[in-house]
Amino acid sequence: MEIWAMKNNYDFLVTKSTKKWWSIRCKDNTCNWTVRAECVDGSTYFMINKCVGIHSCAPSKKSNFGKTASARTIGKLIQHRFDDANDGPKANDIIQFMRLEHSCEITYWHAWEAREYAIAAVRGIPDESYAKIPKYLHMIKEANPGTHTHYETKKDGRFMYLFMSFGQSVRGFHSHMRRVIVVDGTFLKNKYKGVLLVATAVDGNSNLYPIAFGVADSENEESWEWFFRQLSVVIPDSKDLAFVSDRHASIAKAIKDVYPRSKHGICVHHLLTNVVKFFRTKGFTALVEKASNTYRYSEFQERFTEIVDISPALGRYLQEADVRKWARSLFPGSR
């Protein structure tokens, strides 16, 4: 009805809107135009049972354009153009589309809301997606035997934690991967925020090999410990296992509690990023990287002494970071 009113340059008011009845009339009180529909029993469809389809109001009295379609209606008109949620028309493109195809002028923000609705329709609404998690996890287990999942909610039923590790990934790790697991977290940008926790290995071609995924409220001690306890179900603690991460204290504590026999190292990339950030120069990064990568302890001592001579402050920072965690020659395990 919005599209029809927009094309024929008139406006209407909704006089009744329930699960059983829906009726509208022309915005001009003197006009007899009206439509009434009733819900068909046992369905969500409405059938028009009354329609006075001719306007008795005088077109000459109309000073404004007809009814503008809602953002939801416009979103449905352009929904097919969003094959990928990252693509599709921009707000200005939608304004041009409505102007050329429907002879209707809309504001930029109206077009933006329509675009957001279309994206939500393509990607799914977060509320509905969260409600589908249990069914989704069940089907994953059916399709990929050996998959381990865990879904945890609060006392009031609201989402708390999610863990997922595909059976095929776990079998591949145990069969063919080096026993080094890199863990990290990144922010989620959906309506409810949170963080994505990831455990990854590196295959023989130096490509990333995903092992497990987790969703939590934030990177804190509780969430990381919960993630590692779920990971330990598919990858048990072992003395030949090594973890690599940034210097996040919560990760270090969780690994110590859940994987006491394994070894924990610091990611050199994160360490070098901090060196640049805190010491305002990239000149030190090559020296630190060479020191971290060397295999012989004597060669490491030589390079580390060179760093300390140039910048005692950087030397203290690297020692505080625990040399055994970032220097290959001193790492107690195999990283």
GROMACS .gro file of C-alpha atoms in nm:
model
  335
    1MET     CA    1   0.000   0.000   0.000
    2GLU     CA    2   0.293   0.235   0.067
    3ILE     CA    3   0.432   0.172  -0.281
    4TRP     CA    4   0.086   0.215  -0.437
    5ALA     CA    5   0.031   0.544  -0.250
    6MET     CA    6   0.377   0.663  -0.350
    7LYS     CA    7   0.315   0.589  -0.719
    8ASN     CA    8  -0.031   0.748  -0.722
    9ASN     CA    9   0.058   1.051  -0.513
   10TYR     CA   10  -0.174   1.019  -0.214
   11ASP     CA   11  -0.135   0.959   0.159
   12PHE     CA   12  -0.323   0.741   0.406
   13LEU     CA   13  -0.364   0.682   0.778
   14VAL     CA   14  -0.370   0.345   0.954
   15THR     CA   15  -0.691   0.335   1.157
   16LYS     CA   16  -0.653  -0.017   1.295
   17SER     CA   17  -0.365  -0.261   1.313
   18THR     CA   18  -0.397  -0.586   1.509
   19LYS     CA   19  -0.319  -0.952   1.450
   20LYS     CA   20  -0.675  -0.991   1.323
   21TRP     CA   21  -0.761  -0.663   1.145
   22TRP     CA   22  -0.583  -0.398   0.941
   23SER     CA   23  -0.760  -0.094   0.796
   24ILE     CA   24  -0.653   0.237   0.640
   25ARG     CA   25  -0.823   0.546   0.499
   26CYS     CA   26  -0.724   0.849   0.294
   27LYS     CA   27  -0.552   1.120   0.496
   28ASP     CA   28  -0.814   1.368   0.373
   29ASN     CA   29  -1.106   1.333   0.616
   30THR     CA   30  -1.357   1.423   0.340
   31CYS     CA   31  -1.240   1.138   0.115
   32ASN     CA   32  -1.424   0.803   0.103
   33TRP     CA   33  -1.116   0.598  -0.003
   34THR     CA   34  -1.064   0.310   0.242
   35VAL     CA   35  -0.923  -0.043   0.258
   36ARG     CA   36  -0.988  -0.309   0.524
   37ALA     CA   37  -0.825  -0.653   0.551
   38GLU     CA   38  -0.880  -0.952   0.779
   39CYS     CA   39  -0.628  -1.219   0.879
   40VAL     CA   40  -0.702  -1.561   0.732
   41ASP     CA   41  -0.750  -1.815   1.010
   42GLY     CA   42  -0.450  -2.036   1.076
   43SER     CA   43  -0.208  -1.822   0.874
   44THR     CA   44  -0.023  -1.490   0.870
   45TYR     CA   45  -0.190  -1.378   0.546
   46PHE     CA   46  -0.444  -1.096   0.528
   47MET     CA   47  -0.730  -1.087   0.278
   48ILE     CA   48  -0.893  -0.760   0.171
   49ASN     CA   49  -1.264  -0.779   0.244
   50LYS     CA   50  -1.355  -0.415   0.187
   51CYS     CA   51  -1.219  -0.162  -0.060
   52VAL     CA   52  -1.350   0.177  -0.172
   53GLY     CA   53  -1.087   0.232  -0.439
   54ILE     CA   54  -1.185   0.572  -0.580
   55HIS     CA   55  -1.071   0.894  -0.413
   56SER     CA   56  -1.342   1.157  -0.363
   57CYS     CA   57  -1.092   1.423  -0.250
   58ALA     CA   58  -0.997   1.691  -0.502
   59PRO     CA   59  -0.644   1.651  -0.646
   60SER     CA   60  -0.617   2.032  -0.682
   61LYS     CA   61  -0.620   2.068  -0.301
   62LYS     CA   62  -0.308   1.854  -0.257
   63SER     CA   63  -0.002   2.069  -0.191
   64ASN     CA   64   0.233   1.789  -0.078
   65PHE     CA   65   0.367   1.478  -0.242
   66GLY     CA   66   0.211   1.143  -0.164
   67LYS     CA   67   0.309   0.911   0.117
   68THR     CA   68   0.679   0.827   0.142
   69ALA     CA   69   0.750   0.458   0.176
   70SER     CA   70   0.898   0.350   0.510
   71ALA     CA   71   1.261   0.251   0.544
   72ARG     CA   72   1.147  -0.110   0.578
   73THR     CA   73   0.953  -0.100   0.250
   74ILE     CA   74   1.240   0.068   0.063
   75GLY     CA   75   1.477  -0.188   0.214
   76LYS     CA   76   1.266  -0.469   0.068
   77LEU     CA   77   1.274  -0.297  -0.273
   78ILE     CA   78   1.657  -0.291  -0.274
   79GLN     CA   79   1.722  -0.610  -0.079
   80HIS     CA   80   1.803  -0.812  -0.391
   81ARG     CA   81   2.096  -0.580  -0.461
   82PHE     CA   82   2.280  -0.697  -0.146
   83ASP     CA   83   2.425  -1.033  -0.246
   84ASP     CA   84   2.709  -0.959  -0.003
   85ALA     CA   85   2.646  -0.741   0.300
   86ASN     CA   86   2.969  -0.549   0.228
   87ASP     CA   87   2.852  -0.456  -0.122
   88GLY     CA   88   2.529  -0.309  -0.251
   89PRO     CA   89   2.413   0.049  -0.311
   90LYS     CA   90   2.511   0.335  -0.083
   91ALA     CA   91   2.265   0.584   0.066
   92ASN     CA   92   2.305   0.829  -0.224
   93ASP     CA   93   2.249   0.547  -0.474
   94ILE     CA   94   1.924   0.460  -0.297
   95ILE     CA   95   1.808   0.822  -0.315
   96GLN     CA   96   1.873   0.819  -0.690
   97PHE     CA   97   1.695   0.483  -0.728
   98MET     CA   98   1.381   0.609  -0.551
   99ARG     CA   99   1.386   0.929  -0.756
  100LEU     CA  100   1.415   0.754  -1.095
  101GLU     CA  101   1.215   0.435  -1.033
  102HIS     CA  102   0.939   0.566  -0.804
  103SER     CA  103   0.944   0.947  -0.853
  104CYS     CA  104   0.988   0.989  -0.479
  105GLU     CA  105   1.228   1.211  -0.287
  106ILE     CA  106   1.372   1.074   0.038
  107THR     CA  107   1.627   1.212   0.281
  108TYR     CA  108   1.980   1.079   0.322
  109TRP     CA  109   1.902   0.935   0.666
  110HIS     CA  110   1.586   0.769   0.536
  111ALA     CA  111   1.797   0.603   0.267
  112TRP     CA  112   2.055   0.501   0.528
  113GLU     CA  113   1.790   0.334   0.745
  114ALA     CA  114   1.656   0.151   0.438
  115ARG     CA  115   2.008   0.029   0.360
  116GLU     CA  116   2.055  -0.094   0.718
  117TYR     CA  117   1.725  -0.284   0.697
  118ALA     CA  118   1.827  -0.446   0.366
  119ILE     CA  119   2.164  -0.554   0.511
  120ALA     CA  120   1.993  -0.697   0.820
  121ALA     CA  121   1.754  -0.891   0.597
  122VAL     CA  122   2.047  -1.041   0.403
  123ARG     CA  123   2.279  -1.112   0.697
  124GLY     CA  124   2.009  -1.190   0.952
  125ILE     CA  125   1.908  -0.994   1.259
  126PRO     CA  126   2.143  -1.053   1.557
  127ASP     CA  127   1.857  -1.135   1.798
  128GLU     CA  128   1.727  -1.407   1.568
  129SER     CA  129   2.077  -1.539   1.499
  130TYR     CA  130   2.155  -1.583   1.869
  131ALA     CA  131   1.831  -1.779   1.911
  132LYS     CA  132   1.941  -2.022   1.637
  133ILE     CA  133   2.278  -2.105   1.797
  134PRO     CA  134   2.173  -2.436   1.966
  135LYS     CA  135   2.022  -2.571   1.643
  136TYR     CA  136   2.324  -2.453   1.446
  137LEU     CA  137   2.569  -2.629   1.679
  138HIS     CA  138   2.364  -2.949   1.663
  139MET     CA  139   2.372  -2.952   1.283
  140ILE     CA  140   2.748  -2.887   1.281
  141LYS     CA  141   2.802  -3.197   1.495
  142GLU     CA  142   2.580  -3.398   1.262
  143ALA     CA  143   2.770  -3.283   0.954
  144ASN     CA  144   3.123  -3.301   1.100
  145PRO     CA  145   3.172  -3.596   1.341
  146GLY     CA  146   3.412  -3.531   1.626
  147THR     CA  147   3.322  -3.163   1.647
  148HIS     CA  148   3.324  -3.021   1.998
  149THR     CA  149   3.090  -2.732   2.079
  150HIS     CA  150   2.977  -2.572   2.401
  151TYR     CA  151   2.710  -2.309   2.451
  152GLU     CA  152   2.666  -2.135   2.784
  153THR     CA  153   2.400  -1.889   2.898
  154LYS     CA  154   2.341  -1.685   3.212
  155LYS     CA  155   2.071  -1.769   3.467
  156ASP     CA  156   1.822  -1.548   3.283
  157GLY     CA  157   1.889  -1.734   2.956
  158ARG     CA  158   2.098  -1.462   2.793
  159PHE     CA  159   2.402  -1.554   2.583
  160MET     CA  160   2.735  -1.581   2.766
  161TYR     CA  161   2.993  -1.806   2.594
  162LEU     CA  162   3.022  -2.007   2.272
  163PHE     CA  163   3.295  -2.254   2.172
  164MET     CA  164   3.334  -2.445   1.847
  165SER     CA  165   3.609  -2.674   1.718
  166PHE     CA  166   3.552  -2.873   1.400
  167GLY     CA  167   3.631  -3.244   1.419
  168GLN     CA  168   3.823  -3.244   1.092
  169SER     CA  169   4.042  -2.955   1.212
  170VAL     CA  170   4.124  -3.137   1.536
  171ARG     CA  171   4.214  -3.460   1.354
  172GLY     CA  172   4.432  -3.268   1.111
  173PHE     CA  173   4.614  -3.093   1.393
  174HIS     CA  174   4.693  -3.416   1.576
  175SER     CA  175   4.802  -3.589   1.253
  176HIS     CA  176   5.003  -3.332   1.061
  177MET     CA  177   5.055  -2.999   1.241
  178ARG     CA  178   5.346  -2.873   1.447
  179ARG     CA  179   5.251  -2.865   1.817
  180VAL     CA  180   5.238  -2.487   1.830
  181ILE     CA  181   4.909  -2.305   1.887
  182VAL     CA  182   4.867  -1.931   1.844
  183VAL     CA  183   4.582  -1.772   2.042
  184ASP     CA  184   4.441  -1.423   2.010
  185GLY     CA  185   4.120  -1.223   2.042
  186THR     CA  186   3.953  -0.957   1.831
  187PHE     CA  187   3.655  -0.728   1.881
  188LEU     CA  188   3.317  -0.808   1.729
  189LYS     CA  189   3.132  -0.513   1.576
  190ASN     CA  190   2.775  -0.639   1.579
  191LYS     CA  191   2.491  -0.504   1.791
  192TYR     CA  192   2.595  -0.691   2.106
  193LYS     CA  193   2.974  -0.644   2.071
  194GLY     CA  194   3.188  -0.903   2.254
  195VAL     CA  195   3.512  -1.065   2.136
  196LEU     CA  196   3.607  -1.354   1.908
  197LEU     CA  197   3.872  -1.583   2.060
  198VAL     CA  198   4.070  -1.796   1.817
  199ALA     CA  199   4.321  -2.082   1.840
  200THR     CA  200   4.525  -2.130   1.522
  201ALA     CA  201   4.815  -2.344   1.403
  202VAL     CA  202   5.050  -2.305   1.106
  203ASP     CA  203   5.071  -2.577   0.842
  204GLY     CA  204   5.368  -2.692   0.635
  205ASN     CA  205   5.312  -2.416   0.380
  206SER     CA  206   5.310  -2.150   0.656
  207ASN     CA  207   4.936  -2.096   0.609
  208LEU     CA  208   4.696  -2.039   0.898
  209TYR     CA  209   4.519  -2.353   1.017
  210PRO     CA  210   4.213  -2.278   1.236
  211ILE     CA  211   4.157  -2.509   1.533
  212ALA     CA  212   3.890  -2.348   1.751
  213PHE     CA  213   3.670  -2.041   1.783
  214GLY     CA  214   3.508  -1.887   2.089
  215VAL     CA  215   3.278  -1.593   2.154
  216ALA     CA  216   3.285  -1.417   2.492
  217ASP     CA  217   3.201  -1.084   2.653
  218SER     CA  218   3.562  -0.956   2.670
  219GLU     CA  219   3.925  -1.068   2.703
  220ASN     CA  220   3.931  -1.128   3.077
  221GLU     CA  221   4.057  -1.408   3.302
  222GLU     CA  222   3.720  -1.584   3.321
  223SER     CA  223   3.658  -1.591   2.946
  224TRP     CA  224   4.012  -1.703   2.853
  225GLU     CA  225   4.012  -1.977   3.117
  226TRP     CA  226   3.674  -2.096   2.992
  227PHE     CA  227   3.806  -2.099   2.633
  228PHE     CA  228   4.118  -2.300   2.723
  229ARG     CA  229   3.919  -2.551   2.928
  230GLN     CA  230   3.700  -2.617   2.624
  231LEU     CA  231   4.010  -2.638   2.403
  232SER     CA  232   4.164  -2.893   2.641
  233VAL     CA  233   3.875  -3.129   2.560
  234VAL     CA  234   4.007  -3.172   2.202
  235ILE     CA  235   4.377  -3.090   2.262
  236PRO     CA  236   4.492  -3.216   2.604
  237ASP     CA  237   4.783  -3.076   2.802
  238SER     CA  238   5.124  -3.203   2.694
  239LYS     CA  239   5.490  -3.119   2.761
  240ASP     CA  240   5.561  -3.093   2.386
  241LEU     CA  241   5.282  -2.838   2.331
  242ALA     CA  242   5.363  -2.466   2.291
  243PHE     CA  243   5.133  -2.164   2.296
  244VAL     CA  244   5.215  -1.827   2.142
  245SER     CA  245   5.020  -1.509   2.218
  246ASP     CA  246   5.057  -1.140   2.292
  247ARG     CA  247   5.147  -1.023   2.644
  248HIS     CA  248   4.786  -1.027   2.769
  249ALA     CA  249   4.805  -1.124   3.138
  250SER     CA  250   4.472  -1.313   3.125
  251ILE     CA  251   4.605  -1.547   2.854
  252ALA     CA  252   4.924  -1.621   3.049
  253LYS     CA  253   4.727  -1.703   3.365
  254ALA     CA  254   4.474  -1.922   3.183
  255ILE     CA  255   4.749  -2.123   3.009
  256LYS     CA  256   4.930  -2.170   3.341
  257ASP     CA  257   4.611  -2.297   3.508
  258VAL     CA  258   4.471  -2.516   3.228
  259TYR     CA  259   4.790  -2.624   3.046
  260PRO     CA  260   5.055  -2.641   3.321
  261ARG     CA  261   5.278  -2.887   3.128
  262SER     CA  262   5.287  -2.683   2.807
  263LYS     CA  263   5.514  -2.387   2.731
  264HIS     CA  264   5.402  -2.029   2.667
  265GLY     CA  265   5.582  -1.786   2.438
  266ILE     CA  266   5.529  -1.424   2.334
  267CYS     CA  267   5.449  -1.338   1.972
  268VAL     CA  268   5.751  -1.149   1.833
  269HIS     CA  269   5.528  -0.943   1.603
  270HIS     CA  270   5.338  -0.801   1.902
  271LEU     CA  271   5.665  -0.744   2.086
  272LEU     CA  272   5.813  -0.546   1.795
  273THR     CA  273   5.492  -0.341   1.768
  274ASN     CA  274   5.531  -0.243   2.134
  275VAL     CA  275   5.898  -0.159   2.080
  276VAL     CA  276   5.803   0.086   1.804
  277LYS     CA  277   5.517   0.228   2.014
  278PHE     CA  278   5.710   0.280   2.338
  279PHE     CA  279   6.051   0.377   2.200
  280ARG     CA  280   5.933   0.592   1.909
  281THR     CA  281   6.165   0.442   1.651
  282LYS     CA  282   6.176   0.151   1.408
  283GLY     CA  283   6.555   0.137   1.426
  284PHE     CA  284   6.549  -0.112   1.712
  285THR     CA  285   6.309  -0.360   1.554
  286ALA     CA  286   6.567  -0.523   1.326
  287LEU     CA  287   6.804  -0.578   1.620
  288VAL     CA  288   6.532  -0.727   1.840
  289GLU     CA  289   6.405  -0.949   1.560
  290LYS     CA  290   6.753  -1.087   1.490
  291ALA     CA  291   6.808  -1.152   1.859
  292SER     CA  292   6.476  -1.333   1.889
  293ASN     CA  293   6.529  -1.554   1.583
  294THR     CA  294   6.883  -1.674   1.652
  295TYR     CA  295   6.925  -2.040   1.753
  296ARG     CA  296   7.257  -2.018   1.941
  297TYR     CA  297   7.265  -1.871   2.289
  298SER     CA  298   7.610  -1.720   2.230
  299GLU     CA  299   7.485  -1.536   1.923
  300PHE     CA  300   7.180  -1.417   2.115
  301GLN     CA  301   7.400  -1.280   2.395
  302GLU     CA  302   7.605  -1.089   2.141
  303ARG     CA  303   7.302  -0.927   1.979
  304PHE     CA  304   7.124  -0.858   2.308
  305THR     CA  305   7.437  -0.688   2.448
  306GLU     CA  306   7.439  -0.467   2.140
  307ILE     CA  307   7.075  -0.366   2.211
  308VAL     CA  308   7.149  -0.287   2.577
  309ASP     CA  309   7.453  -0.076   2.484
  310ILE     CA  310   7.244   0.133   2.245
  311SER     CA  311   6.935   0.163   2.469
  312PRO     CA  312   6.948   0.042   2.832
  313ALA     CA  313   6.576   0.129   2.864
  314LEU     CA  314   6.487  -0.108   2.578
  315GLY     CA  315   6.707  -0.377   2.734
  316ARG     CA  316   6.516  -0.348   3.061
  317TYR     CA  317   6.183  -0.363   2.877
  318LEU     CA  318   6.285  -0.681   2.692
  319GLN     CA  319   6.404  -0.844   3.015
  320GLU     CA  320   6.076  -0.755   3.190
  321ALA     CA  321   5.891  -0.924   2.902
  322ASP     CA  322   6.077  -1.244   3.005
  323VAL     CA  323   6.352  -1.325   2.757
  324ARG     CA  324   6.269  -1.696   2.775
  325LYS     CA  325   5.929  -1.625   2.619
  326TRP     CA  326   6.043  -1.436   2.308
  327ALA     CA  327   6.401  -1.554   2.239
  328ARG     CA  328   6.415  -1.875   2.036
  329SER     CA  329   6.748  -1.981   2.187
  330LEU     CA  330   6.613  -1.960   2.544
  331PHE     CA  331   6.258  -2.087   2.493
  332PRO     CA  332   6.219  -2.408   2.699
  333GLY     CA  333   5.991  -2.571   2.443
  334SER     CA  334   5.971  -2.578   2.061
  335ARG     CA  335   5.810  -2.271   1.912
   0.00000   0.00000   0.00000
